[in-house]
CSV table of C-alpha atoms and ligand atoms in Angstrom, one decimal:
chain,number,residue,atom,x,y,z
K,12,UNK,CA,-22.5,21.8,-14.1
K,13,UNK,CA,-25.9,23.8,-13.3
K,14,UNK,CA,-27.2,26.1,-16.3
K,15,UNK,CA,-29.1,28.9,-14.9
K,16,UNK,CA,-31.4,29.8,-17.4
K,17,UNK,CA,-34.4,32.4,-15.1
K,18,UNK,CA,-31.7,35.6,-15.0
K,19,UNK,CA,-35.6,37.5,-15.7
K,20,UNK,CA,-36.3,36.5,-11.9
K,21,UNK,CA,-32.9,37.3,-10.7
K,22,UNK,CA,-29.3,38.0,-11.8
K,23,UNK,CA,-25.8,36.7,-10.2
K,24,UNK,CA,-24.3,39.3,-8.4
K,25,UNK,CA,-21.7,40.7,-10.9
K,26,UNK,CA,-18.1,41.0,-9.6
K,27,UNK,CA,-17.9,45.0,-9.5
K,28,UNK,CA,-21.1,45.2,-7.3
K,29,UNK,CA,-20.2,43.0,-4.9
K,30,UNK,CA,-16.5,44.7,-4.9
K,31,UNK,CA,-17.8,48.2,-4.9
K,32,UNK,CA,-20.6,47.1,-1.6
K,33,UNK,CA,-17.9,45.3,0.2
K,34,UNK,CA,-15.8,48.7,0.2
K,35,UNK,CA,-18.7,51.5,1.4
K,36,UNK,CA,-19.6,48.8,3.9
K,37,UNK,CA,-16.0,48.4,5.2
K,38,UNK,CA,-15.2,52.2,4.3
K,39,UNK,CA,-18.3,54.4,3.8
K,40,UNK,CA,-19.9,53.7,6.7
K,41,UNK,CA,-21.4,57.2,8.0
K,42,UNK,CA,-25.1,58.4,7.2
K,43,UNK,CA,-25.3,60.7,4.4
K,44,UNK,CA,-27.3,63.4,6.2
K,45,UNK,CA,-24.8,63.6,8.6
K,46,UNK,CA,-22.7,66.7,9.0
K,47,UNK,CA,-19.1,65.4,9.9
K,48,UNK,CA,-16.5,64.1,7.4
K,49,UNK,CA,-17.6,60.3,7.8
K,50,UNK,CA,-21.6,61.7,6.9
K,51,UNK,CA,-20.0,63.5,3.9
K,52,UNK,CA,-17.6,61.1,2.9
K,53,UNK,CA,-21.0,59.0,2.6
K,54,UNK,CA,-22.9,62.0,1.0
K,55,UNK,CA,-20.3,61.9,-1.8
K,56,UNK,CA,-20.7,58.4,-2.6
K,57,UNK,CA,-24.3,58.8,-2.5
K,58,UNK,CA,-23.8,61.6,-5.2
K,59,UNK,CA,-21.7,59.8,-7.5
K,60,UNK,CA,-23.8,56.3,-7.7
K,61,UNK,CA,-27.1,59.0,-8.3
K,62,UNK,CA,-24.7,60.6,-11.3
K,63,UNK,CA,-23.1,57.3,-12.7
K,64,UNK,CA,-26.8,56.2,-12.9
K,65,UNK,CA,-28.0,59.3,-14.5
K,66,UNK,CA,-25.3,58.8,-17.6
K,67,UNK,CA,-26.9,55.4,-18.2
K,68,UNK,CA,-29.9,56.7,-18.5
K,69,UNK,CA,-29.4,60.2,-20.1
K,70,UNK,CA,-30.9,62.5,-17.1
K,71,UNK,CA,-29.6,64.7,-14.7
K,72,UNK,CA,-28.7,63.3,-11.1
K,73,UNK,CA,-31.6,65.4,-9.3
K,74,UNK,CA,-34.0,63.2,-11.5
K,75,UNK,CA,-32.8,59.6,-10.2
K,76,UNK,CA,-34.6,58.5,-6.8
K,77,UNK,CA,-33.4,55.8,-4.9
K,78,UNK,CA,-36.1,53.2,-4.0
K,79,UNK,CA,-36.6,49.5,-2.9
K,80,UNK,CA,-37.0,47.8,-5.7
K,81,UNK,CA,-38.9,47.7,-9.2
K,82,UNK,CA,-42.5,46.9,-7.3
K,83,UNK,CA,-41.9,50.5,-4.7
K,84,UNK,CA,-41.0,52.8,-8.4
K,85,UNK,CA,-44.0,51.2,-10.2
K,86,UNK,CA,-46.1,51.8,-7.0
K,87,UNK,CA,-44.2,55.1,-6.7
K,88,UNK,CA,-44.7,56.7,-10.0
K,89,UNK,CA,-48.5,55.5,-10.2
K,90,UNK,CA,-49.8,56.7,-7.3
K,91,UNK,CA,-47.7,59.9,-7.7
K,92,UNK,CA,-49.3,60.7,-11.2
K,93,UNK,CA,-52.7,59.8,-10.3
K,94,UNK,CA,-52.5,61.9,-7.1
K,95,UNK,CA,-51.2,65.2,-9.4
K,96,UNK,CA,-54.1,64.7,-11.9
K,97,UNK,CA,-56.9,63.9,-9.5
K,98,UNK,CA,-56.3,67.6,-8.9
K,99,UNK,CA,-57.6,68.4,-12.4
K,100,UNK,CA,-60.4,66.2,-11.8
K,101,UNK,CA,-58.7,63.6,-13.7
K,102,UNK,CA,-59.1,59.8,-12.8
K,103,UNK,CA,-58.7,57.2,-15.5
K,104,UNK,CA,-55.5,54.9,-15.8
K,105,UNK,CA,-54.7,53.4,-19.4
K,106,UNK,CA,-52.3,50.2,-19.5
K,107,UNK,CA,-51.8,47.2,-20.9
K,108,UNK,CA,-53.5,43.5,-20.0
K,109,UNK,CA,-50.1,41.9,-19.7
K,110,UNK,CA,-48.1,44.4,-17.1
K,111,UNK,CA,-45.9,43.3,-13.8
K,112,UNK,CA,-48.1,42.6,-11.0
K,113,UNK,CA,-46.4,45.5,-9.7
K,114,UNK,CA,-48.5,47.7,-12.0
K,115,UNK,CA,-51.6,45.7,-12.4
K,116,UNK,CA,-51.9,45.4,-8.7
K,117,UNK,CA,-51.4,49.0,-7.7
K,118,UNK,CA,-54.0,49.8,-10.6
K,119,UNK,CA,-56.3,47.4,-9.2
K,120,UNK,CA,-56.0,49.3,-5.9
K,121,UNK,CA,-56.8,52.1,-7.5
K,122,UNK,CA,-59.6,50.6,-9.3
K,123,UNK,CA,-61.4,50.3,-5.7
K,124,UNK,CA,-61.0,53.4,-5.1
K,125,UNK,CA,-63.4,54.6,-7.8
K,126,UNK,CA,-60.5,55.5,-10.5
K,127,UNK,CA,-60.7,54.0,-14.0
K,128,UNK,CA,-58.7,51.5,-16.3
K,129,UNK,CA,-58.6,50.7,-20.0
K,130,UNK,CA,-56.4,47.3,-20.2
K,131,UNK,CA,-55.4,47.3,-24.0
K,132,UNK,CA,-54.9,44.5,-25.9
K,133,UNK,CA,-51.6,43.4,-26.5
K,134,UNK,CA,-52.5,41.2,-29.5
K,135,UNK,CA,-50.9,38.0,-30.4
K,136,UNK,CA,-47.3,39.1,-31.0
K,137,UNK,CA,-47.4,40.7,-27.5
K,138,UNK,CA,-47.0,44.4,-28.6
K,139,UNK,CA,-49.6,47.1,-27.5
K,140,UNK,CA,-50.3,49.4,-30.6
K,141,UNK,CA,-50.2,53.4,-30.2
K,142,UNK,CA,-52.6,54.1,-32.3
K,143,UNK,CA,-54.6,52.1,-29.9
K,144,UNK,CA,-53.1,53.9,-26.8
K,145,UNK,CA,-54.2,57.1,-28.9
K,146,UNK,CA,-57.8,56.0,-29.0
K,147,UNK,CA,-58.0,55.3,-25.4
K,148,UNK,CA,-56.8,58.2,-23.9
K,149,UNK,CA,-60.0,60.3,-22.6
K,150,UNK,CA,-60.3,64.1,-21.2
K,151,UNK,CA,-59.8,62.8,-17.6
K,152,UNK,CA,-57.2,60.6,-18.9
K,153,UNK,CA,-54.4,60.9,-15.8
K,154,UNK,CA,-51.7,58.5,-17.2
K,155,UNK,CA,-50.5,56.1,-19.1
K,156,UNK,CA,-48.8,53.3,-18.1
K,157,UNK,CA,-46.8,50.8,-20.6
K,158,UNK,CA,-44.1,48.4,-19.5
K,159,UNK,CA,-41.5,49.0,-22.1
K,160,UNK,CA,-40.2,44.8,-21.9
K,161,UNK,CA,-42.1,42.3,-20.7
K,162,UNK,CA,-41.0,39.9,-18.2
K,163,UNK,CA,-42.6,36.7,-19.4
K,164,UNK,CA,-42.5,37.0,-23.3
K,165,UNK,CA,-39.6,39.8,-23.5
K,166,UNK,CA,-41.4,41.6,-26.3
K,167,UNK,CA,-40.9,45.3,-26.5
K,168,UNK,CA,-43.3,47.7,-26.6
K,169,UNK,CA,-43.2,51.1,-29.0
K,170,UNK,CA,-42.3,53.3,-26.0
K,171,UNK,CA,-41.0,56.3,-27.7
K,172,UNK,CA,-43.9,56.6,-30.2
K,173,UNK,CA,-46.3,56.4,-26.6
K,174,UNK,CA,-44.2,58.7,-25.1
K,175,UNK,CA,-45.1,61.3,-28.5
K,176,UNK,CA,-48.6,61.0,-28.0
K,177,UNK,CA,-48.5,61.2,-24.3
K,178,UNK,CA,-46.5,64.6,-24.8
K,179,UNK,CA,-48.8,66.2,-27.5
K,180,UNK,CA,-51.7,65.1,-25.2
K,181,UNK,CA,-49.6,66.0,-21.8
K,182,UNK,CA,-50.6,63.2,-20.0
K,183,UNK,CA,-48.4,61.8,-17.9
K,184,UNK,CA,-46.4,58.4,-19.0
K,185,UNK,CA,-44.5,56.1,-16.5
K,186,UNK,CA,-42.3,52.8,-17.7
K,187,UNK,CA,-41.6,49.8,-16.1
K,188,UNK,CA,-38.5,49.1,-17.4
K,189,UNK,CA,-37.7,46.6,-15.3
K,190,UNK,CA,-36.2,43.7,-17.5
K,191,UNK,CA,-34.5,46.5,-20.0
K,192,UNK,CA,-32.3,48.2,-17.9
K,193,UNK,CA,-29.0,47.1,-18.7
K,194,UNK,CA,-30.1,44.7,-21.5
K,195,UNK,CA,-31.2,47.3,-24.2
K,196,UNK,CA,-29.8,51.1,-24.4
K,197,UNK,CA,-32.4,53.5,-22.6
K,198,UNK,CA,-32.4,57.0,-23.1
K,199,UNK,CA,-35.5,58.8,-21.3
K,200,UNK,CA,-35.3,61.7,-23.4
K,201,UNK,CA,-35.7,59.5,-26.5
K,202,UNK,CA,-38.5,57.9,-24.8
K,203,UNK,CA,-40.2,60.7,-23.7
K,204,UNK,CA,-41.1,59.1,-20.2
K,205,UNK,CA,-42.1,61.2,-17.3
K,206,UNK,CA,-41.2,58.4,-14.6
K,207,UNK,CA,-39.0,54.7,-15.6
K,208,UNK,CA,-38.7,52.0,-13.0
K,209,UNK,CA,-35.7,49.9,-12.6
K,210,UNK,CA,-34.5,47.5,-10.4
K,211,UNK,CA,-30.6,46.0,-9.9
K,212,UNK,CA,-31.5,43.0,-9.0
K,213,UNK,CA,-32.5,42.1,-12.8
K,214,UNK,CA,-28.6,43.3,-14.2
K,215,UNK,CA,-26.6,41.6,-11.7
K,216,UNK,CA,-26.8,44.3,-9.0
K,217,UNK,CA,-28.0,43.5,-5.7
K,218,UNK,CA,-31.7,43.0,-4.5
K,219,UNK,CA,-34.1,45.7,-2.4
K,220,UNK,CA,-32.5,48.6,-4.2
K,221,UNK,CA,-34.3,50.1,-7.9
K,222,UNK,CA,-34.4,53.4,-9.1
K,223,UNK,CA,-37.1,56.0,-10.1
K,224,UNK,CA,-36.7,58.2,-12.8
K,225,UNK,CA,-38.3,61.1,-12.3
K,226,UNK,CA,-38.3,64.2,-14.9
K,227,UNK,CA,-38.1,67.2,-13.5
K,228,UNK,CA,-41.9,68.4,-14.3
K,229,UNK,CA,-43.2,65.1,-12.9
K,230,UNK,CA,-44.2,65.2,-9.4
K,231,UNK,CA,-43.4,62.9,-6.5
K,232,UNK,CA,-45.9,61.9,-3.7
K,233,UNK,CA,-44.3,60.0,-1.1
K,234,UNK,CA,-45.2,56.6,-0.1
K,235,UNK,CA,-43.4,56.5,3.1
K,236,UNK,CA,-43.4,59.4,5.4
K,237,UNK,CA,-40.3,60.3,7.5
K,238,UNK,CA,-37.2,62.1,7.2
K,239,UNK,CA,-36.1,64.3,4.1
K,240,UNK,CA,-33.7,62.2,1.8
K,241,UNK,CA,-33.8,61.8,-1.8
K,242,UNK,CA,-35.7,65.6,-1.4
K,243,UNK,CA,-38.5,64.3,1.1
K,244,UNK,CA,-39.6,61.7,-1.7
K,245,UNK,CA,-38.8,59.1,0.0
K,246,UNK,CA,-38.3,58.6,3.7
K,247,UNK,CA,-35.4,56.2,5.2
K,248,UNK,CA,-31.4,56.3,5.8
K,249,UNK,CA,-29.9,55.6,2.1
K,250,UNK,CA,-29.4,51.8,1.1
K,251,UNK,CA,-25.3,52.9,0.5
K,252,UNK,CA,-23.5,49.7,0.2
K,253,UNK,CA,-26.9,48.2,-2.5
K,254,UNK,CA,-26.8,51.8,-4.2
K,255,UNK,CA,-23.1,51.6,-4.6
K,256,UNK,CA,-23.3,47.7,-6.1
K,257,UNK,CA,-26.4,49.5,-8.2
K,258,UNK,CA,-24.4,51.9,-9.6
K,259,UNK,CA,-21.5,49.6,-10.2
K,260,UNK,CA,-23.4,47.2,-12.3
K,261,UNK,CA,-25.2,49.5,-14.5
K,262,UNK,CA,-22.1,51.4,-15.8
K,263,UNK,CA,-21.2,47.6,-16.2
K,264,UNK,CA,-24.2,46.7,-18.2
K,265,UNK,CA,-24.3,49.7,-20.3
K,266,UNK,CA,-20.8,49.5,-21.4
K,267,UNK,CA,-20.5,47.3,-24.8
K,268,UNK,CA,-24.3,47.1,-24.3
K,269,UNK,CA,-25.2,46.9,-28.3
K,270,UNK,CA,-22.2,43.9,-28.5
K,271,UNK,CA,-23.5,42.1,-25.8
K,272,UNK,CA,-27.2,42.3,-26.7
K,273,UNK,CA,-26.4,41.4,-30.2
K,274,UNK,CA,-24.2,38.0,-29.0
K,275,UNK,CA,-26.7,37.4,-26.5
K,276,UNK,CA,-29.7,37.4,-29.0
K,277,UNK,CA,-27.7,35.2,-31.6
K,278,UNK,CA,-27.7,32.4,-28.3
K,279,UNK,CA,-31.6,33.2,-28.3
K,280,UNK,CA,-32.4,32.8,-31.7
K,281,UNK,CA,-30.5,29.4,-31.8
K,282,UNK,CA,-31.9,28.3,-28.7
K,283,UNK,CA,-35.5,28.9,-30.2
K,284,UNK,CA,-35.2,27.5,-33.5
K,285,UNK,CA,-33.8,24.1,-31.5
K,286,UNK,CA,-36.8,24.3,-29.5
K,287,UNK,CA,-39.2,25.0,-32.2
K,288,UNK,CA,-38.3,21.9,-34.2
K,289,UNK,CA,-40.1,20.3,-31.4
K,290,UNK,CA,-43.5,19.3,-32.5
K,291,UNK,CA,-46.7,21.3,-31.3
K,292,UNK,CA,-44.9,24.0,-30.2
K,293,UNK,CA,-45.3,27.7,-30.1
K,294,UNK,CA,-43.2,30.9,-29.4
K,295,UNK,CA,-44.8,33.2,-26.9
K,296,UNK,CA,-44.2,37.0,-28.3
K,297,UNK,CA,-43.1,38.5,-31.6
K,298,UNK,CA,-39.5,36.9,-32.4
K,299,UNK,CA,-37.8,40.2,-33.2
K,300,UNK,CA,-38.5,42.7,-31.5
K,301,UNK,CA,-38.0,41.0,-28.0
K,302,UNK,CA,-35.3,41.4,-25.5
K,303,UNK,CA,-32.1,39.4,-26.4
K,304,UNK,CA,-31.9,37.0,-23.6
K,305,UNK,CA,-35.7,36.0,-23.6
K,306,UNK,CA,-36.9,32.9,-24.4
K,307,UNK,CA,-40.8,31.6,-24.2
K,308,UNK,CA,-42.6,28.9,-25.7
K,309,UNK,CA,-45.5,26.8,-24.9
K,310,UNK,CA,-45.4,22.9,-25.7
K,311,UNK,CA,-48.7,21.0,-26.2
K,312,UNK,CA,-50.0,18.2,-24.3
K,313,UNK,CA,-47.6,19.0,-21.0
K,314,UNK,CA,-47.6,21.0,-17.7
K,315,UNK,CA,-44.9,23.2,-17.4
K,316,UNK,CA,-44.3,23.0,-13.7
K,317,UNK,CA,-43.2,18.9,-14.3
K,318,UNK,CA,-41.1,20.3,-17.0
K,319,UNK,CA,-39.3,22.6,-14.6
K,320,UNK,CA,-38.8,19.9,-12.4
K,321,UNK,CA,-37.4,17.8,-14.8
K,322,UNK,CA,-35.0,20.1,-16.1
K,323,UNK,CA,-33.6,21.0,-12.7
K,324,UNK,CA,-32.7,17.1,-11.9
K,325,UNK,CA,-30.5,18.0,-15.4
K,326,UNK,CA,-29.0,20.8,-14.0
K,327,UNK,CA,-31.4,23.3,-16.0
K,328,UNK,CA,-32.9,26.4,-14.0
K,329,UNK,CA,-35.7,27.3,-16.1
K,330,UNK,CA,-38.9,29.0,-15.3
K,331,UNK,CA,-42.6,29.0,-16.6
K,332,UNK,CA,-45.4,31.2,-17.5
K,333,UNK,CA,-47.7,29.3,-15.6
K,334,UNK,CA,-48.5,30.8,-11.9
K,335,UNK,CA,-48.9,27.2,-10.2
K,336,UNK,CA,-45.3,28.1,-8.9
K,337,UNK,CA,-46.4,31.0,-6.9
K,338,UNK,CA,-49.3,28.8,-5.3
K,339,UNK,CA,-52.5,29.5,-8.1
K,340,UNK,CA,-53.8,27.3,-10.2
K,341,UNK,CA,-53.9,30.0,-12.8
K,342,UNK,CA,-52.3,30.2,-16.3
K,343,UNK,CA,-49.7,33.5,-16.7
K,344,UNK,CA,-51.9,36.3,-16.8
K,345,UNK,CA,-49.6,37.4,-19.8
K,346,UNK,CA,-50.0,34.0,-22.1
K,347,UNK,CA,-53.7,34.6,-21.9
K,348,UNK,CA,-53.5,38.4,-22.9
K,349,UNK,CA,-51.8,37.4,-25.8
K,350,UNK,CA,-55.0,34.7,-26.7
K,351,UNK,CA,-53.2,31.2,-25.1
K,352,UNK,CA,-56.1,29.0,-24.2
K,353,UNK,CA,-55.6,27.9,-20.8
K,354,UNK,CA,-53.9,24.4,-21.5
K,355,UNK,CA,-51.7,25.6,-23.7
K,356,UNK,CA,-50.7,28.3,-21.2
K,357,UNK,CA,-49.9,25.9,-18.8
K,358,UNK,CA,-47.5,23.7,-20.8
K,359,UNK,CA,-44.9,27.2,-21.4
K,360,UNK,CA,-41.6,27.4,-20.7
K,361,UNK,CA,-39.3,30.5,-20.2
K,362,UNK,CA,-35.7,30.3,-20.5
K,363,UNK,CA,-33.8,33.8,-19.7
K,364,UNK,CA,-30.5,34.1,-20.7
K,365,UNK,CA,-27.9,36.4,-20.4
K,366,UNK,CA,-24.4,37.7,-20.5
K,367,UNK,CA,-23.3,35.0,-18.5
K,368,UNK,CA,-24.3,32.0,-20.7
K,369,UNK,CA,-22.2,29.9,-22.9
K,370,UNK,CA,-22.8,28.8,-26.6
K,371,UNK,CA,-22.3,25.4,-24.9
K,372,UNK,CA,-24.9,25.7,-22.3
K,373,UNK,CA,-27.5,26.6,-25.1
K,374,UNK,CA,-26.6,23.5,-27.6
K,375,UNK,CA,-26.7,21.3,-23.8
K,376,UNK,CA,-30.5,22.9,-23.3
K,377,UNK,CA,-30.8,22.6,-27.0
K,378,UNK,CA,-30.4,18.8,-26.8
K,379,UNK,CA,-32.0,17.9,-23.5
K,380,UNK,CA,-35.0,19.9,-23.8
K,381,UNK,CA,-37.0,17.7,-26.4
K,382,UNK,CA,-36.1,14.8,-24.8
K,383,UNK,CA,-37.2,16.1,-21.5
K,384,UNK,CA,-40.3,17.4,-23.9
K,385,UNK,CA,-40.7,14.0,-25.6
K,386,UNK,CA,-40.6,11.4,-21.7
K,387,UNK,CA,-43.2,14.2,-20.3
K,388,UNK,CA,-45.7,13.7,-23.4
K,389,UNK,CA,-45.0,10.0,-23.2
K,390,UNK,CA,-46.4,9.8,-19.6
K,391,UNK,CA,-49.2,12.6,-20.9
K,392,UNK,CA,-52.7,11.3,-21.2
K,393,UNK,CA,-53.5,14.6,-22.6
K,394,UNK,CA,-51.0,14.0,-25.1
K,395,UNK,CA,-52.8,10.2,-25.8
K,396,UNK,CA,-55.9,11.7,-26.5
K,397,UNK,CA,-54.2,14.0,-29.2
K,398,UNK,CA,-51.8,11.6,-30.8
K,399,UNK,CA,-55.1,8.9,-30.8
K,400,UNK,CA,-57.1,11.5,-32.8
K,401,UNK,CA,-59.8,12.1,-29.5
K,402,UNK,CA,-58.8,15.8,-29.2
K,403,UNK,CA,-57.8,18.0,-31.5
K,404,UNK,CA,-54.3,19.7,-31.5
K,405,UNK,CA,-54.5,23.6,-31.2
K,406,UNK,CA,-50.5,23.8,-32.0
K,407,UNK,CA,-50.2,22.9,-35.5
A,4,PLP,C1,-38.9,42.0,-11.3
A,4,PLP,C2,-39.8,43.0,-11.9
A,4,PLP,C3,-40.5,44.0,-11.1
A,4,PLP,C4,-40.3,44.0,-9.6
A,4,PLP,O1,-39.0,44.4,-9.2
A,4,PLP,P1,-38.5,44.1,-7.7
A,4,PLP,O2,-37.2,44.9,-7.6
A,4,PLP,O3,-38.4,42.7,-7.6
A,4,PLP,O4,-39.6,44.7,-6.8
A,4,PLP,C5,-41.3,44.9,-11.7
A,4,PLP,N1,-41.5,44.8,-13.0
A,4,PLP,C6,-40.9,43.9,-13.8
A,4,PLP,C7,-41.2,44.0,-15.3
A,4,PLP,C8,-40.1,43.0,-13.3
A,4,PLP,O5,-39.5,42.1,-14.1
């Protein structure tokens, strides 16, 4: 039996979004801008999803935009904001140090093109401060940009009291909430957000489809050019069938949301305290106010990439901070922000759980992770030199 423990990379298609694609695929076939009843029937559908979607979030339909994917919002709402302010003569960007690459990158972009950042610290515990945010925002401040979860650590950030500041100062404030959506409640008005990414792939819905929330007063500038859908924002016939399975698995997430997140969070908090019996070892991110399925520590004296390994011969899918995965030999961008030294960062390990786990599958990970832990600091000559007194350990 496999335990898949990375649902903060990907989800398992859930059951009513694969149901509700297989039936506008077979049934809802006709193009939404198209004037006979097949193009209307399709219109319709198109409608509803944009509505159900809406009620999750507490907007109005005309405010939902349909996009690729969490990394096209983020892109989307950035360059959108900054375009409206650069109007004003307005060209500095504050965010935080430990964003998606999805912000980061599209900031660094920006960066070359003579704007401005302020990366704020995100501190130890992972959590950015407002007053902080406060103190950074400048005349020619354009936006602010704050992911409300994170995706490594899970630690959420004080998005509503950003999104009071942002209003008194009316500068515009975009979300990435990414790994919230359909894990914590989200209201936009309570956060007072002028643009919040999601994406369905990261609450069981499909892949290459993620919405933009837009408020009303927030402008859109277009990444794509081409025809008029979603109200010449963005270009390209409607992704039906994903925005259907989208829909579908949001209204799915959100219902018994505070029951799930709360028996979800108990399987967290059991899974960390088994792993933090485990000697020289540290949680990643403040322990309660962190999104209920994630789980991130950092062991001493190991890499986590032979870690991984290890725990996927046991049937473990697990995932870790460090980037040597994606090809670098760079530590998580986000263990350093919050003050990792490099070889600590590279010995982390993220387990993200979800709905879909067992209390079983967490006492199985609880007992096979400190042996795996334990074989991998056996072979460690890293670990030698600390257990032999050479080197000093940096996890008490
Ligand atoms: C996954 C993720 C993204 C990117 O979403 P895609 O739909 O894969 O493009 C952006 N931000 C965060 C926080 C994420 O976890």
């Amino acid at each position: 039996m496999r335990i898949y423990a990375d649902n903060a990379a990907t989800t398992k298609i859930s059951r009513k979004a694969r149901d509700a694609m297989i039936s506008v695929m077979d049934e809802v076939y006709g193009n939404p801008s198209s004037l006979h009843s097949e193009g209307q029937r399709a219109a319709e559908v198109l409608l509803k999803a944009r509505e159900d979607i809406a009620d999750c979030l507490g907007c109005s339909a005309d405010e939902i935009y349909f996009t690729s994917g969490g990394s096209e919002s983020d892109n989307t709402a950035i360059v959108s904001a900054v375009k409206y302010a650069e109007k004003r003569g307005k060209r500095h960007i504050v965010t935080t140090a430990f964003e998606h690459h999805a912000v980061l990158h599209a900031i660094k972009k920006l960066e070359a093109q003579g704007y401005e950042a302020t990366y704020l610290d995100v501190h130890e515990n992972g959590i950015v401060r407002p007053d902080e945010v406060e103190k950074a925002i400048r005349e020619d401040t354009a936006l602010v940009s704050v992911m409300y979860a994170n995706n490594e650590i899970g630690t959420i950030q004080p998005i509503s009291e950003i999104g009071r500041i942002c209003n008194e100062k009316k500068i515009l404030f975009h979300t990435d909430a990414v790994q919230a959506a359909g894990h914590v409640k989200l209201d936009v008005g309570e956060l007072g957000v002028d643009y919040l990414a999601l994406s369905a792939h990261k609450f069981h819905g499909p892949r290459g489809i993620g919405v933009l929330y837009a408020k009303r007063r927030a402008t859109l500038s277009p990444l794509i050019e081409g025809g008029a859908q979603e109200k010449n924002r963005r270009a390209g016939t409607e992704n039906l069938p994903a925005i259907a399975g989208m829909a579908a698995a949001l209204k799915d997430a959100v219902s018994g949301i505070d029951e799930t997140a709360c028996r979800v969070s108990a399987m967290r908090d059991k899974l960390i305290d088994g792993l933090l019996k485990i000697p020289h070892t540290v949680l990643n991110g403040d322990k309660e106010s962190r999104l209920p399925g994630n789980v991130n520590v950092c062991f001493e004296g190991i890499e986590g990439e032979s870690l991984l390994l290890m725990l996927d011969m046991m049937g473990v899918a697990a995932s870790s901070g460090s980037a040597c995965t994606s090809g670098s030999l760079d530590p998580s961008h986000v263990l350093l922000a919050i003050g990792r030294p490099h070889e600590i960062a590279h010995g982390s390990l993220r387990l993200t759980i979800d709905d879909e786990n067992t209390d079983e599958e967490i006492e199985k990970m609880t007992d096979i992770i400190p042996k795996v832990v334990e074989k991998l600091r056996d072979m460690s000559p890293v670990w030698d030199d600390l257990q032999k007194g050479r080197n000093k350990y940096v996890i008490q």
